[in-house]
Short mmCIF file of C-alpha atoms in Angstrom, two decimals:
data_model
loop_
_atom_site.label_atom_id
_atom_site.label_comp_id
_atom_site.label_asym_id
_atom_site.label_seq_id
_atom_site.Cartn_x
_atom_site.Cartn_y
_atom_site.Cartn_z
CA UNK A 11 0.12 -0.37 0.11
CA UNK A 12 1.22 3.98 -0.64
CA UNK A 13 2.48 5.78 2.25
CA UNK A 14 2.96 8.97 2.38
CA UNK A 15 5.63 9.98 4.89
CA UNK A 16 5.45 13.55 5.41
CA UNK A 17 8.46 15.87 7.25
CA UNK A 18 9.31 17.30 9.67
CA UNK A 19 6.56 16.56 12.03
CA UNK A 20 6.60 19.84 13.78
CA UNK A 21 8.17 22.30 12.52
CA UNK A 22 9.08 26.10 14.46
CA UNK A 23 9.27 29.24 12.64
CA UNK A 24 8.88 32.48 12.91
CA UNK A 25 6.88 35.07 10.83
CA UNK A 26 8.54 36.42 7.71
CA UNK A 27 10.28 32.53 7.89
CA UNK A 28 10.65 31.09 4.83
CA UNK A 29 9.58 27.62 5.58
CA UNK A 30 9.30 24.10 3.06
CA UNK A 31 6.82 20.94 4.35
CA UNK A 32 7.90 17.84 2.49
CA UNK A 33 6.19 14.79 1.37
CA UNK A 34 7.39 11.33 -0.11
CA UNK A 35 5.83 8.93 -1.24
CA UNK A 36 6.72 5.10 -1.02
CA UNK A 37 6.51 4.04 -4.08
CA UNK A 38 6.56 6.68 -7.70
CA UNK A 39 2.59 7.91 -7.94
CA UNK A 40 1.69 10.93 -10.54
CA UNK A 41 1.41 14.46 -9.61
CA UNK A 42 -2.02 14.69 -8.73
CA UNK A 43 -1.25 15.40 -4.37
CA UNK A 44 -2.20 18.21 -2.95
CA UNK A 45 -1.84 19.93 0.09
CA UNK A 46 -4.68 21.60 3.01
CA UNK A 47 -4.07 23.81 6.15
CA UNK A 48 -5.88 22.82 8.78
CA UNK A 49 -6.48 25.27 12.19
CA UNK A 50 -7.68 23.32 15.74
CA UNK A 51 -11.05 23.06 15.58
CA UNK A 52 -12.22 22.97 11.53
CA UNK A 53 -12.35 21.46 8.96
CA UNK A 54 -8.87 21.56 6.53
CA UNK A 55 -8.60 23.79 3.30
CA UNK A 56 -7.70 22.97 0.02
CA UNK A 57 -4.81 24.93 -0.42
CA UNK A 58 -3.18 23.05 -3.55
CA UNK A 59 -3.58 20.29 -6.12
CA UNK A 60 -1.98 18.95 -8.94
CA UNK A 61 1.39 19.07 -7.03
CA UNK A 62 1.69 23.34 -7.81
CA UNK A 63 -1.56 24.72 -8.99
CA UNK A 64 -2.72 27.25 -6.28
CA UNK A 65 -7.07 27.17 -5.47
CA UNK A 66 -8.34 30.71 -6.09
CA UNK A 67 -7.85 32.94 -3.15
CA UNK A 68 -4.90 31.01 -1.10
CA UNK A 69 -2.62 33.77 -1.29
CA UNK A 70 0.77 33.47 -3.70
CA UNK A 71 3.53 32.79 -0.44
CA UNK A 72 2.32 29.11 -0.92
CA UNK A 73 3.60 27.38 -3.68
CA UNK A 74 4.30 23.27 -4.34
CA UNK A 75 6.49 22.32 -6.59
CA UNK A 76 8.39 18.14 -6.59
CA UNK A 77 6.94 14.90 -9.05
CA UNK A 78 8.20 11.46 -8.07
CA UNK A 79 8.27 10.35 -5.32
CA UNK A 80 9.01 13.54 -3.68
CA UNK A 81 6.44 16.78 -3.03
CA UNK A 82 7.02 20.15 -0.82
CA UNK A 83 4.87 22.84 0.48
CA UNK A 84 6.75 25.82 0.57
CA UNK A 85 5.55 29.30 2.35
CA UNK A 86 7.05 32.10 1.32
CA UNK A 87 7.13 34.14 4.71
CA UNK A 88 5.24 32.45 6.94
CA UNK A 89 2.93 34.58 8.26
CA UNK A 90 0.83 34.72 11.54
CA UNK A 91 -2.76 33.28 9.75
CA UNK A 92 -0.38 30.29 8.61
CA UNK A 93 0.29 28.84 12.03
CA UNK A 94 -1.95 25.40 11.22
CA UNK A 95 -1.17 21.76 11.26
CA UNK A 96 -0.69 21.07 7.21
CA UNK A 97 -1.89 17.43 5.26
CA UNK A 98 -0.31 16.72 1.99
CA UNK A 99 -3.23 14.04 -0.40
CA UNK A 100 -2.58 11.58 -3.25
CA UNK A 101 -5.39 10.21 -5.89
CA UNK A 102 -5.18 7.67 -7.66
CA UNK A 103 -7.53 5.24 -9.55
CA UNK A 104 -9.60 5.44 -5.91
CA UNK A 105 -7.49 5.11 -3.81
CA UNK A 106 -6.79 8.71 -1.33
CA UNK A 107 -4.16 8.85 1.08
CA UNK A 108 -3.42 11.01 3.15
CA UNK A 109 -0.09 11.90 4.95
CA UNK A 110 0.36 12.63 8.71
CA UNK A 111 0.38 15.77 8.86
CA UNK A 112 3.54 18.26 10.23
CA UNK A 113 2.51 21.35 12.24
CA UNK A 114 4.18 24.76 12.22
CA UNK A 115 4.54 26.06 15.50
CA UNK A 116 5.51 29.86 16.50
CA UNK A 117 8.62 29.51 17.57
CA UNK B 23 -20.84 29.48 -2.21
CA UNK B 24 -20.67 25.83 -2.02
CA UNK B 25 -21.46 24.80 1.56
CA UNK B 26 -21.37 21.47 3.14
CA UNK B 27 -23.74 20.42 6.70
CA UNK B 28 -23.19 17.47 8.39
CA UNK B 29 -25.44 15.80 10.56
CA UNK B 30 -26.34 13.25 12.42
CA UNK B 31 -23.14 12.40 14.68
CA UNK B 32 -23.65 11.02 18.17
CA UNK B 33 -22.06 9.15 21.41
CA UNK B 34 -23.45 4.97 20.42
CA UNK B 35 -22.50 1.41 21.88
CA UNK B 36 -20.21 -0.17 20.20
CA UNK B 37 -22.58 -3.21 17.66
CA UNK B 38 -25.03 0.15 16.86
CA UNK B 39 -25.88 2.28 13.56
CA UNK B 40 -25.83 5.50 12.72
CA UNK B 41 -26.35 7.19 9.71
CA UNK B 42 -24.92 10.60 9.03
CA UNK B 43 -26.14 12.83 6.55
CA UNK B 44 -24.22 16.17 5.03
CA UNK B 45 -26.44 18.81 3.24
CA UNK B 46 -25.36 20.61 0.26
CA UNK B 47 -25.32 23.80 -1.39
CA UNK B 48 -24.05 26.64 -3.50
CA UNK B 49 -23.03 24.15 -6.30
CA UNK B 50 -24.93 21.69 -8.50
CA UNK B 51 -24.60 18.76 -6.07
CA UNK B 52 -25.19 16.18 -9.06
CA UNK B 53 -21.84 16.99 -11.06
CA UNK B 54 -19.19 16.14 -8.22
CA UNK B 55 -18.45 13.08 -6.80
CA UNK B 56 -18.67 12.91 -2.82
CA UNK B 57 -16.66 11.73 0.06
CA UNK B 58 -16.59 11.35 3.60
CA UNK B 59 -13.92 11.91 5.45
CA UNK B 60 -12.56 11.25 9.57
CA UNK B 61 -10.38 12.46 11.66
CA UNK B 62 -9.82 10.83 14.87
CA UNK B 63 -9.20 13.87 17.86
CA UNK B 64 -5.27 14.83 17.29
CA UNK B 65 -4.53 12.47 14.68
CA UNK B 66 -4.83 13.17 10.61
CA UNK B 67 -6.97 12.96 8.19
CA UNK B 68 -8.48 9.26 7.21
CA UNK B 69 -10.09 9.07 3.65
CA UNK B 70 -13.75 6.72 3.98
CA UNK B 71 -15.50 6.77 1.29
CA UNK B 72 -16.62 7.81 -2.28
CA UNK B 73 -20.15 8.09 -4.34
CA UNK B 74 -19.55 9.32 -7.70
CA UNK B 75 -21.88 12.06 -9.07
CA UNK B 76 -24.96 9.37 -10.06
CA UNK B 77 -24.57 7.10 -7.20
CA UNK B 78 -24.11 3.91 -9.24
CA UNK B 79 -20.33 3.76 -8.17
CA UNK B 80 -19.17 3.49 -4.02
CA UNK B 81 -16.02 2.66 -2.75
CA UNK B 82 -14.74 2.11 0.62
CA UNK B 83 -11.47 2.09 2.89
CA UNK B 84 -10.91 -0.98 3.76
CA UNK B 85 -11.10 0.14 7.58
CA UNK B 86 -15.33 0.57 6.81
CA UNK B 87 -15.68 -1.79 3.55
CA UNK B 88 -19.09 -4.38 4.52
CA UNK B 89 -19.84 -2.33 7.66
CA UNK B 90 -20.48 1.40 5.63
CA UNK B 91 -22.93 2.04 3.36
CA UNK B 92 -22.60 5.62 1.36
CA UNK B 93 -25.28 6.78 -0.17
CA UNK B 94 -26.46 10.66 -2.63
CA UNK B 95 -29.73 11.12 -3.18
CA UNK B 96 -29.24 14.69 -5.70
CA UNK B 97 -32.97 15.45 -5.91
CA UNK B 98 -32.60 16.83 -2.44
CA UNK B 99 -28.81 17.52 -2.32
CA UNK B 100 -28.04 15.09 0.09
CA UNK B 101 -25.40 12.53 1.24
CA UNK B 102 -25.47 9.94 3.99
CA UNK B 103 -23.58 7.53 5.44
CA UNK B 104 -24.86 4.76 7.30
CA UNK B 105 -22.76 3.03 9.73
CA UNK B 106 -23.15 -0.65 11.59
CA UNK B 107 -21.55 -2.72 13.72
CA UNK B 108 -19.71 0.80 14.60
CA UNK B 109 -16.80 -0.35 16.86
CA UNK B 110 -14.65 1.86 19.22
CA UNK B 111 -12.07 3.29 16.23
CA UNK B 112 -15.13 4.30 14.62
CA UNK B 113 -15.18 7.38 17.06
CA UNK B 114 -14.09 10.03 14.63
CA UNK B 115 -14.97 13.64 14.11
CA UNK B 116 -16.35 12.60 10.15
CA UNK B 117 -16.35 14.98 7.19
CA UNK B 118 -18.07 15.69 4.29
CA UNK B 119 -16.29 16.79 1.27
CA UNK B 120 -16.67 17.57 -2.29
CA UNK B 121 -14.10 15.87 -4.13
CA UNK B 122 -11.82 17.81 -7.02
CA UNK B 123 -8.36 17.53 -8.94
CA UNK B 124 -7.92 14.19 -6.49
CA UNK B 125 -8.39 15.92 -3.81
CA UNK B 126 -11.41 17.58 -1.69
CA UNK B 127 -12.04 21.24 -1.91
CA UNK B 128 -14.82 22.02 -0.09
CA UNK B 129 -15.66 20.61 3.61
CA UNK B 130 -18.20 20.61 5.78
CA UNK B 131 -18.13 21.58 9.65
CA UNK B 132 -17.21 17.35 10.43
CA UNK B 133 -19.94 15.96 12.46
CA UNK B 134 -18.86 14.28 15.84
CA UNK B 135 -19.04 10.55 16.31
CA UNK B 136 -18.42 8.45 19.42
CA UNK B 137 -18.30 4.88 20.16
CA UNK B 138 -18.14 3.74 23.72
CA UNK B 139 -20.47 2.04 26.58
#
């Protein structure tokens, strides 16, 4: 079975920092890779799809890249509203798999 | 604006049954695949089930196959999840979500299911 592993699991950063979260697949996957932001007690928010396409309304400081087995979510300049948990998720042939999440904390 | 609102979550005993509902509004419901995703408090997201746009095809995670049944009523813009033979491991927040671009672009607020004696 496909496994999606995110690292780090927790990241401490300051406002203004450039932050990168990595999502690694246990096998080569297609670019049907999405990223979500989730705040405590709230539903996830769809940020990026097809590895690098920004969902409408998502700030341009968020970007996604990658292919094969390794994908990244980058926040170019961390803002106070960005402290949250981030999840990657892959879709392939009626199977949807999430990473375990990366918590971005205030340093 | 697209919106999803879940209901039906409650406390239920192990071995019991529960039906969750999800009301959709603000978009053409019958165009989209619809999903259920769950999350144990403090843990990660887990996909549970899919129903395709016309309701003819359904897919389930192995952990719920044979116990859960997803369905939809396109005339009422409603999504359902019938959960039978519940165990403590089914305790979670259950989200309905709209499928788009291989992911889930619209989410409900979630409904809490607690399985406990």
